[in-house]
Short mmCIF file of C-alpha atoms and ligand atoms in Angstrom, two decimals:
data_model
loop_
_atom_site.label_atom_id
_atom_site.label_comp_id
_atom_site.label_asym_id
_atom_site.label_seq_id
_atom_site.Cartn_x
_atom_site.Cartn_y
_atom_site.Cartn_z
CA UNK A 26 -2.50 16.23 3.33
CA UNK A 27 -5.61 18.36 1.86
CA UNK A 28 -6.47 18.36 -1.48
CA UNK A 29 -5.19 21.24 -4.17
CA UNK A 30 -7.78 23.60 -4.16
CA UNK A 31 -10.89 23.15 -6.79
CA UNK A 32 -14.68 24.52 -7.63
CA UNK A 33 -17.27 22.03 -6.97
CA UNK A 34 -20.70 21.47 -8.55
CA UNK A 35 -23.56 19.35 -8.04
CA UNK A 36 -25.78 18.86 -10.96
CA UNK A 37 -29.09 17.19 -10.47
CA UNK A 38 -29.31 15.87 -13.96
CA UNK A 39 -27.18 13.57 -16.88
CA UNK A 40 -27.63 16.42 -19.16
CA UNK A 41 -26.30 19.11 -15.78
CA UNK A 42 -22.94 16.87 -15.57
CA UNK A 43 -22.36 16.35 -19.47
CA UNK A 44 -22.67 20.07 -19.77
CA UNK A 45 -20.38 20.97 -16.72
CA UNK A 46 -17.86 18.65 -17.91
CA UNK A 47 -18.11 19.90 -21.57
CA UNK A 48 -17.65 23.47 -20.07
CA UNK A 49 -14.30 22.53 -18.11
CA UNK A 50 -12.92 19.84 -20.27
CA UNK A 51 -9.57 18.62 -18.90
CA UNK A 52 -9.87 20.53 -15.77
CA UNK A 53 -13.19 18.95 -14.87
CA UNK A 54 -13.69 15.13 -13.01
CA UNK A 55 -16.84 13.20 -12.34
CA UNK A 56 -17.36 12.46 -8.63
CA UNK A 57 -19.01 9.34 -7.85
CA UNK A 58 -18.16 7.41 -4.53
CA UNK A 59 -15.01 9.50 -3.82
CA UNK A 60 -13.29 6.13 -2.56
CA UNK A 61 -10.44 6.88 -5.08
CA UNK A 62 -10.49 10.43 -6.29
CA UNK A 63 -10.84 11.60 -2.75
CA UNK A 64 -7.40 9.73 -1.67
CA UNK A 65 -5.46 11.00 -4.64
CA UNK A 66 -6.74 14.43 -4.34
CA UNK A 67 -5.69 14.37 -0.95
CA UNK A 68 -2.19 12.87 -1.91
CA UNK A 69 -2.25 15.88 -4.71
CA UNK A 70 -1.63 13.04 -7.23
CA UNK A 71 -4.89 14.66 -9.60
CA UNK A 72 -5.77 18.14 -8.99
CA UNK A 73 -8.93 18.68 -10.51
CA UNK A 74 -10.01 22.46 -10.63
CA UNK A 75 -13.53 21.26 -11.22
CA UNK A 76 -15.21 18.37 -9.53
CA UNK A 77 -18.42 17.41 -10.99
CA UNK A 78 -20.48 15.66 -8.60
CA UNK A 79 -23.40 13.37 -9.82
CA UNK A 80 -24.37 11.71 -6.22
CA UNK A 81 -27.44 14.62 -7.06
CA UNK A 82 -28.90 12.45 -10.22
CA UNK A 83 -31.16 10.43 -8.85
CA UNK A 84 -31.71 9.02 -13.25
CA UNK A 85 -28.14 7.54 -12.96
CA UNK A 86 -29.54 5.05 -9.99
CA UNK A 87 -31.20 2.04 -11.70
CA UNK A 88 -30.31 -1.26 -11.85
CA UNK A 89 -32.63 -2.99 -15.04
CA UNK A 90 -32.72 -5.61 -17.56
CA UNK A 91 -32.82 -4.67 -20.95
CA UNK A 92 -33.17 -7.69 -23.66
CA UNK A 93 -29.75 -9.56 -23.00
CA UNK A 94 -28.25 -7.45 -20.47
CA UNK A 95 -28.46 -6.18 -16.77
CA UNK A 96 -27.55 -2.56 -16.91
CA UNK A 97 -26.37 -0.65 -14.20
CA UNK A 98 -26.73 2.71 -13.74
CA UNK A 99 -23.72 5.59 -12.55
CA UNK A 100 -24.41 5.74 -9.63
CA UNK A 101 -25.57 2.34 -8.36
CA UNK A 102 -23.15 1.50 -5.19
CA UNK A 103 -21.24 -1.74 -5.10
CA UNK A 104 -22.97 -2.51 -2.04
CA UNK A 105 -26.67 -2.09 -3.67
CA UNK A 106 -25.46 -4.85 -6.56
CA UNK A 107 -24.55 -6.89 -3.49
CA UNK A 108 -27.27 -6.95 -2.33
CA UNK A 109 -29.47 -7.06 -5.55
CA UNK A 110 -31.18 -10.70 -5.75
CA UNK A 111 -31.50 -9.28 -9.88
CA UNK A 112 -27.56 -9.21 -9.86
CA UNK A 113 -27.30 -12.80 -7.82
CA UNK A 114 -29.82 -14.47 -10.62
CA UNK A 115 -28.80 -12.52 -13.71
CA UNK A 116 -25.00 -12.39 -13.57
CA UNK A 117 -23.78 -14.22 -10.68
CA UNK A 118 -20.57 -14.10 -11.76
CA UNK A 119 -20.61 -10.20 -10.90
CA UNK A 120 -22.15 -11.07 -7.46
CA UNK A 121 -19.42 -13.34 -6.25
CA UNK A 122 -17.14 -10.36 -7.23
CA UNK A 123 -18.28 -7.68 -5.72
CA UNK A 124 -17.86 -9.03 -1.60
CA UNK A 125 -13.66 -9.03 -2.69
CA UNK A 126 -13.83 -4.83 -3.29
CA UNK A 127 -12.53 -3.40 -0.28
CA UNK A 128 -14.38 -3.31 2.26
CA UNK A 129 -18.36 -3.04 3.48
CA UNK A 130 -17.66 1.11 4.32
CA UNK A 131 -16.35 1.85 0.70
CA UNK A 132 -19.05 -0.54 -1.17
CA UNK A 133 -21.32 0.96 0.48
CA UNK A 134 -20.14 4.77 -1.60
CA UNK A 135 -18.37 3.17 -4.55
CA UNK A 136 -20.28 3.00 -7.54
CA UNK A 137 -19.99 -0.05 -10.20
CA UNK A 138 -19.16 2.33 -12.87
CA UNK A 139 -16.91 4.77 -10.49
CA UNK A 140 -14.17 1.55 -10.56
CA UNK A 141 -14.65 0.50 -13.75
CA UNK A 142 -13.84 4.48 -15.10
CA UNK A 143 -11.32 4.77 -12.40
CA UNK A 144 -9.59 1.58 -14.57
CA UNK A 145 -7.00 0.06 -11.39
CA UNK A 146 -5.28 -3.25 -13.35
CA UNK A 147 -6.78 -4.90 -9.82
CA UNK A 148 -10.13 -4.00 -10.13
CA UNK A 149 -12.89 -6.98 -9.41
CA UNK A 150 -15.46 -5.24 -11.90
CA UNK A 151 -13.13 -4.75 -14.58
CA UNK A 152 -12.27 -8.78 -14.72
CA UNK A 153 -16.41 -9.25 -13.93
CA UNK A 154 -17.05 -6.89 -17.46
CA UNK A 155 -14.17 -8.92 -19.14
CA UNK A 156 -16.18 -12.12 -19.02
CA UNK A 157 -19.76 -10.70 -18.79
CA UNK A 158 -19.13 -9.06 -22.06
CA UNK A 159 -19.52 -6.08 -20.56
CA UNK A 160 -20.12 -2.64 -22.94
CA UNK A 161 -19.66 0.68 -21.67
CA UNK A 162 -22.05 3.40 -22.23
CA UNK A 163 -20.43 6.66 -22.28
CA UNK A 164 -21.66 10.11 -22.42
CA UNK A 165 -20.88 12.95 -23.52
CA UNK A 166 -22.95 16.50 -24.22
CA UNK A 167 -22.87 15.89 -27.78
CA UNK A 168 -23.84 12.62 -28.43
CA UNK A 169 -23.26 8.62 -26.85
CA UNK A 170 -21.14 5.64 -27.72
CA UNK A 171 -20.68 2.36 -26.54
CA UNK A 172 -16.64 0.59 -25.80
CA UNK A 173 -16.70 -3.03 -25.43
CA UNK A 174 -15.18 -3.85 -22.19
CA UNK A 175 -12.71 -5.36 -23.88
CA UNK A 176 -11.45 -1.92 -25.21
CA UNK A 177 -11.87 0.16 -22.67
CA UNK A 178 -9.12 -0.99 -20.40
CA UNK A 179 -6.09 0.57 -22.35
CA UNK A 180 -3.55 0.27 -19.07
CA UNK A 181 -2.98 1.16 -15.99
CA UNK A 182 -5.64 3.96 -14.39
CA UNK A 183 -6.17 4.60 -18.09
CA UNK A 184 -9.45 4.05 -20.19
CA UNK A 185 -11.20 5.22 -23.41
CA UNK A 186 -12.39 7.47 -21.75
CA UNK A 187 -11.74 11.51 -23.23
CA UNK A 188 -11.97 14.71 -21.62
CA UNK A 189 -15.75 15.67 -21.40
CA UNK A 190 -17.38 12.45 -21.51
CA UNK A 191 -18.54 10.11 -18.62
CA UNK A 192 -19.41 6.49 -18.20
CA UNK A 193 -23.15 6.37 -18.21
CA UNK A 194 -24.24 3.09 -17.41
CA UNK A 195 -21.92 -0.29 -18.45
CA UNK A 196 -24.24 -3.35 -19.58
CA UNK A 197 -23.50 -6.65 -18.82
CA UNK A 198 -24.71 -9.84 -20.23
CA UNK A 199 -27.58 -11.70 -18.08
CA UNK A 200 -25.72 -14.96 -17.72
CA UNK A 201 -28.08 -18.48 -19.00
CA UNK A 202 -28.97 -21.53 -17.41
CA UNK A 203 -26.03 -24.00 -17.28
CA UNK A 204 -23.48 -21.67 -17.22
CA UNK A 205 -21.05 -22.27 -14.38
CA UNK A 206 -18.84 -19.14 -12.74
CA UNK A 207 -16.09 -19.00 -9.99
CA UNK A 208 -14.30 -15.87 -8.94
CA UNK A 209 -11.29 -16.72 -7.23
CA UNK A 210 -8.68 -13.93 -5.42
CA UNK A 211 -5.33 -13.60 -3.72
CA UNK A 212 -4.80 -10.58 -1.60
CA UNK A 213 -2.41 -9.81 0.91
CA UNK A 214 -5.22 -8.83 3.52
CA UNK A 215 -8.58 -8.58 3.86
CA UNK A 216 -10.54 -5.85 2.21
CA UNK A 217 -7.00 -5.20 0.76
CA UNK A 218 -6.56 -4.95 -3.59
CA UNK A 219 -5.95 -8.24 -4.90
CA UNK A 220 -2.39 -10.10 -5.70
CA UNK A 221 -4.14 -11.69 -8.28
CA UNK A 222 -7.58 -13.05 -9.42
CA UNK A 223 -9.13 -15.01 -11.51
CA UNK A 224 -12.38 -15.00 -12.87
CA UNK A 225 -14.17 -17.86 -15.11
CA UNK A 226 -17.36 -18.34 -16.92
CA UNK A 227 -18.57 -21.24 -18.50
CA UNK A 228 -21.29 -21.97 -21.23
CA UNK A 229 -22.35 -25.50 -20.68
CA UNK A 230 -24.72 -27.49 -23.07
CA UNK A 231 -25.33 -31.14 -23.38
CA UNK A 232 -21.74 -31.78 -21.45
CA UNK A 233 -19.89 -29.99 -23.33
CA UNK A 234 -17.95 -26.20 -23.22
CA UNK A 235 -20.20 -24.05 -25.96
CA UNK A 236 -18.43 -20.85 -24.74
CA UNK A 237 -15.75 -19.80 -22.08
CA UNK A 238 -14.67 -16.99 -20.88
CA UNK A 239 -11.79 -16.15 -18.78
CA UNK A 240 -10.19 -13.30 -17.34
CA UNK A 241 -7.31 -12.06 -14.70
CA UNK A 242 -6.08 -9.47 -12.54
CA UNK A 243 -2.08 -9.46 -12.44
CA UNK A 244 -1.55 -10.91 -15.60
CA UNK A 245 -0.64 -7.70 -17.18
CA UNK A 246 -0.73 -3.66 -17.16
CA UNK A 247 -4.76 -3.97 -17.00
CA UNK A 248 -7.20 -6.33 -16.44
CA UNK A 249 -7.03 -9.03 -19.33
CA UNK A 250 -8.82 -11.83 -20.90
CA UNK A 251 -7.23 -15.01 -21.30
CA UNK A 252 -8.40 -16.06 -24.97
CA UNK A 253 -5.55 -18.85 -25.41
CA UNK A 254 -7.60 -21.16 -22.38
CA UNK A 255 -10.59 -19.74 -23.63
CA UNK A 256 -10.36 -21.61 -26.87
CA UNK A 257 -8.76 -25.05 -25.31
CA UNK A 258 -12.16 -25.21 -23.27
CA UNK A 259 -14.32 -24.46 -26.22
CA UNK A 260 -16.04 -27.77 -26.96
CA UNK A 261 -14.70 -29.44 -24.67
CA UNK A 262 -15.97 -31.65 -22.25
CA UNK A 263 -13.52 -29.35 -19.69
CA UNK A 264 -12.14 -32.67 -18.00
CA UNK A 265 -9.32 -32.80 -16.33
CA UNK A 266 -7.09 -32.96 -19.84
CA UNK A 267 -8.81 -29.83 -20.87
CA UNK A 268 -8.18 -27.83 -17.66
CA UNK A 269 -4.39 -28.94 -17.93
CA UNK A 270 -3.90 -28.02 -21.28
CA UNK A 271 -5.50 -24.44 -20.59
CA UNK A 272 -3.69 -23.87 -17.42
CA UNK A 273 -0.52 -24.13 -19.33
CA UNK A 274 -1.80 -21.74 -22.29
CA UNK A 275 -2.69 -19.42 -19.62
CA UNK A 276 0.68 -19.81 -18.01
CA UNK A 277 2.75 -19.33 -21.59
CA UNK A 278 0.98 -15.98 -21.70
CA UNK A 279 0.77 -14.42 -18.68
CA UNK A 280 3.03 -10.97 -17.84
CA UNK A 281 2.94 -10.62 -14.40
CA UNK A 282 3.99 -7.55 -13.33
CA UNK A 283 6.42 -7.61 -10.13
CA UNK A 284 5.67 -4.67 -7.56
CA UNK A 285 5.60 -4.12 -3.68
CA UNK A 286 3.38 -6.58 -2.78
CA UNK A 287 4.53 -9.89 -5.27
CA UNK A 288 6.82 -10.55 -7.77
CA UNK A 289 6.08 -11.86 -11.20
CA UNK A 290 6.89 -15.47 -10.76
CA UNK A 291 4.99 -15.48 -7.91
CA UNK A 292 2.34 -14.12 -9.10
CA UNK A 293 1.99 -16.38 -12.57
CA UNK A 294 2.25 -18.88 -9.78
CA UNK A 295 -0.80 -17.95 -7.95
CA UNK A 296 -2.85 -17.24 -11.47
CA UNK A 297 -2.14 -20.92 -12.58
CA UNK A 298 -2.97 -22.02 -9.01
CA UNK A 299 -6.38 -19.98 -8.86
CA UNK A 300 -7.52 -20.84 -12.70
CA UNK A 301 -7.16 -24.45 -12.03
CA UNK A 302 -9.00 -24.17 -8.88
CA UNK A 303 -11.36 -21.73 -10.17
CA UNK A 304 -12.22 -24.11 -13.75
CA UNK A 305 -12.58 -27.38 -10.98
CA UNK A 306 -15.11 -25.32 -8.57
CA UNK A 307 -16.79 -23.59 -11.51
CA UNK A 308 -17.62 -27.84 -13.12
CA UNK A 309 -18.31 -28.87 -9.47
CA UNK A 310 -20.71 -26.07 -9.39
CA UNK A 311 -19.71 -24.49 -5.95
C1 LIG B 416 -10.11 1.22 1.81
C2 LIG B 416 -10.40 1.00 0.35
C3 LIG B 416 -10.22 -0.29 -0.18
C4 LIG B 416 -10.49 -0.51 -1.53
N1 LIG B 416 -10.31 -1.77 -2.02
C5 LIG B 416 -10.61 -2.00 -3.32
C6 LIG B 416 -10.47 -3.32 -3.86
O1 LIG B 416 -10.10 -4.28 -3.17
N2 LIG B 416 -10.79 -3.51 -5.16
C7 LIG B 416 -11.21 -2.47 -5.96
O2 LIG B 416 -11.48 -2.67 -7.14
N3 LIG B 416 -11.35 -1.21 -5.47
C8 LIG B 416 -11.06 -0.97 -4.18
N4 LIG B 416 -11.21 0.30 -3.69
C9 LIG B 416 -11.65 1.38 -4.61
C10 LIG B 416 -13.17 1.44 -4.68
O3 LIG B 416 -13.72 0.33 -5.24
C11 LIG B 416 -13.66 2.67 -5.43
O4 LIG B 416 -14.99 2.76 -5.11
C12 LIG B 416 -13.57 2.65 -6.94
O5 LIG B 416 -12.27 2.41 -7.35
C13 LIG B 416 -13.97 4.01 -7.53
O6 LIG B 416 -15.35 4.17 -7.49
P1 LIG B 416 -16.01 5.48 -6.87
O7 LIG B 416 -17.45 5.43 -7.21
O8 LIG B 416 -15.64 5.60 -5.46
O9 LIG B 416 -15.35 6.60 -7.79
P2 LIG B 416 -14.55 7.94 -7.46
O10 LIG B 416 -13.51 7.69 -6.43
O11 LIG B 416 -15.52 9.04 -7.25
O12 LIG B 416 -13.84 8.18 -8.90
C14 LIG B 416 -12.74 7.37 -9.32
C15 LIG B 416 -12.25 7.90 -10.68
O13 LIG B 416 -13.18 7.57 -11.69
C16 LIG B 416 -13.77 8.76 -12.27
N5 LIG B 416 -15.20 8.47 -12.38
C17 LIG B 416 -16.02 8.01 -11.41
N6 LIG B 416 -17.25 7.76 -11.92
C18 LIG B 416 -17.17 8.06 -13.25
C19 LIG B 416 -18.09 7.99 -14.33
N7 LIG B 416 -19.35 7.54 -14.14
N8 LIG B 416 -17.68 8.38 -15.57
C20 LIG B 416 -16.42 8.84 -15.75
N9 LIG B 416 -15.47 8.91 -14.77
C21 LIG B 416 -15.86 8.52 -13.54
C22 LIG B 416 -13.45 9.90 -11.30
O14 LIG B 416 -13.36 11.13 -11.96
C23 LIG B 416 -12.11 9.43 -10.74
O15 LIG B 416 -11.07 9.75 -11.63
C24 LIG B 416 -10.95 0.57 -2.35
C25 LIG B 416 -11.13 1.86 -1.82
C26 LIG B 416 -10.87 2.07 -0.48
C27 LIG B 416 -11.07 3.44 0.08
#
C-alpha cells in the first residue's frame, strides 16, 4: 500500500522544523529515521499532510557530555550510539540496549530520540531512559521544556509530546564507577520487538545497594519502572534474600498485557525469570 498523500519539507535548521511544525500544527510530523512513520504511512494508519524532515540539520547530530549527563542529539542513529566508545564508558547500560533494536539496516536510520518520541510500550530506549534517568528536551518555536523520562511515556504510542513541539535532544545520566547494569530480552525472533525485557542498574558502594533502578518492557501499557524492587535492593547487600524478595515485589505488580505474540501469565513469567537473571549477572558483573 502507498502512503495517503502529504507535502514534504526539509528544513536545514532546529529553528526551520520548529517553525514548519508551528505552521501546520496537527497536520504536521517530524521525520527522523522513517523506520516507523514510513510503515504506518504506508499502512494509512497516520496520514500526515505535512512531513517535516530534519535528516537536513546537521545541529541535531551530536553526541556530548554535559556535567552529569551524555546528551544525544535528534538525529544521532542507533547505530552511531552503538558504536560510540562515549556511550559504552558513560552509560553502558544504554549500549547493551541498543544491539536488541531491530536490526543492523534500521539502526543504522533510526534515531535515539525518533523511538523514544515514537513511544512503542517495547521500546529498548524507553526502558534504557527509565533507569538512566533520562530527561527529554523538547522543542517547540516558542520556547523549551524538559519531561522526565519518567513522564513522558503516558501509554501506548503516546507521549507528552503536543502538536508543534519536537524532542530535541533526551539526556541521560553518565553512569559512575561501581555501578553494575544488565539488559536482558525475550523476543520471539531475532531483530524482532521484544516479549519482554528487563533492564537493571545498580549503584554499588562499600558492598552495599546505594541506588537501584529497574525497569520493564511488558509489564504494562508503556514502558515502566519497577519502584517496589527498587526499594527492597536499596541498602542492601543484593544477596540472594534481597533478589528473592524483589523478584516477588516485581511479580505482585506486574500487568502484563496478553496479545498475539504472549499472554500475560506468560509473560509475568518471563519478567520474573529475566529480573532474577538480570540482578545475578548485573552482581557477577557480566
Ligand atoms: C524491521 C524493523 C524492526 C524494528 N525492531 C525494533 C525493535 O526491536 N525495538 C524497537 O524499539 N524498535 C524497533 N523498530 C523501530 C525503530 O527502532 C525505529 O527507528 C524507531 O521506532 C523510530 O525512530 P525513527 O528515527 O526511525 O523515527 P521515525 O520513524 O521517523 O518516527 C517515528 C515517530 O516519532 C516521531 N518523531 C521522530 N523523531 C521525533 C522527534 N525528534 N521529535 C518528535 N517526534 C519525533 C515521528 O513523527 C513518528 O511519529 C524496528 C523497525 C523496523 C523497520
Amino acid at each position: 500500500m502507498k502512503p495517503a498523500p502529504f507535502s514534504f519539507c526539509a528544513p536545514g535548521d532546529l529553528a526551520g522544523v520548529l517553525e514548519a511544525l508551528a505552521a501546520n500544527g496537527e497536520d504536521g510530523r517530524i521525520l527522523a529515521g522513517g523506520q516507523s512513520l514510513v510503515p504506518l504511512m504506508n499502512l494509512r494508519l497516520v496520514r500526515p499532510e505535512m512531513l517535516i524532515s530534519i535528516n537536513r540539520c546537521s545541529e541535531l547530530d551530536y553526541l556530548r557530555l554535559e556535567g552529569d549527563s551524555l546528551v544525544c542529539g535528534a538525529l544521532v542513529r542507533q547505530a552511531r550510539a552503538e558504536e560510540s566508545d562515549l556511550v559504552q564508558e558513560e552509560c553502558p547500560l544504554l549500549a547493551m540496549a541498543l544491539p536488541y533494536v531491530g536490526g543492523q539496516a534500521n539502526r543504522n536510520r533510526g534515531t535515539i530520540c525518533g523511538s523514544l518520541a515514537h513511544g512503542d510500550p517495547l521500546a529498548e530506549l524507553s526502558a534504557a531512559a527509565l533507569v538512566l534517568d533520562g530527561e527529554m528536551r523538547i522543542a517547540a518555536r516558542d520556547g523549551q521544556r524538559t519531561v522526565a523520562a519518567e513522564d513522558f511515556f503516558l501509554d501506548g504510542l503516546t507521549t507528552a509530546l503536543q502538536p508543534g513541539e519536537m524532542l530535541a535532544a533526551v539526556a541521560f545520566q553518565r553512569q559512575g564507577g561501581d555501578e553494575r547494569s544488565a539488559f536482558l530480552e525475550m523476543g520471539n525472533r531475532e531483530h524482532g520487538f521484544a516479549v519482554a525485557a528487563v533492564a537493571t542498574r545498580l549503584g554499588m558502594v562499600g558492598g552495599r545497594c546505594e541506588f537501584a533502578r529497574i525497569a520493564m518492557l511488558g509489564a504494562g501499557p508503556t514502558a515502566r519502572r519497577i519502584r517496589a524492587a527498587e526499594e527492597i535492593l536499596t541498602d542492601s547487600e543484593v544477596d540472594d534474600a534481597a533478589i528473592e524478595r524483589a523478584v516477588t515485589a516485581a511479580h505482585d505488580i506486574i500487568e502484563a498485557p496478553s496479545d498475539l505474540h504472549a499472554d500475560g501469565e506468560f509473560r509475568r513469567h518471563v519478567l520474573t525469570t529475566l529480573l532474577e537473571r538480570a540482578l545475578r549477572q548485573a552482581m557477577a558483573g557480566e
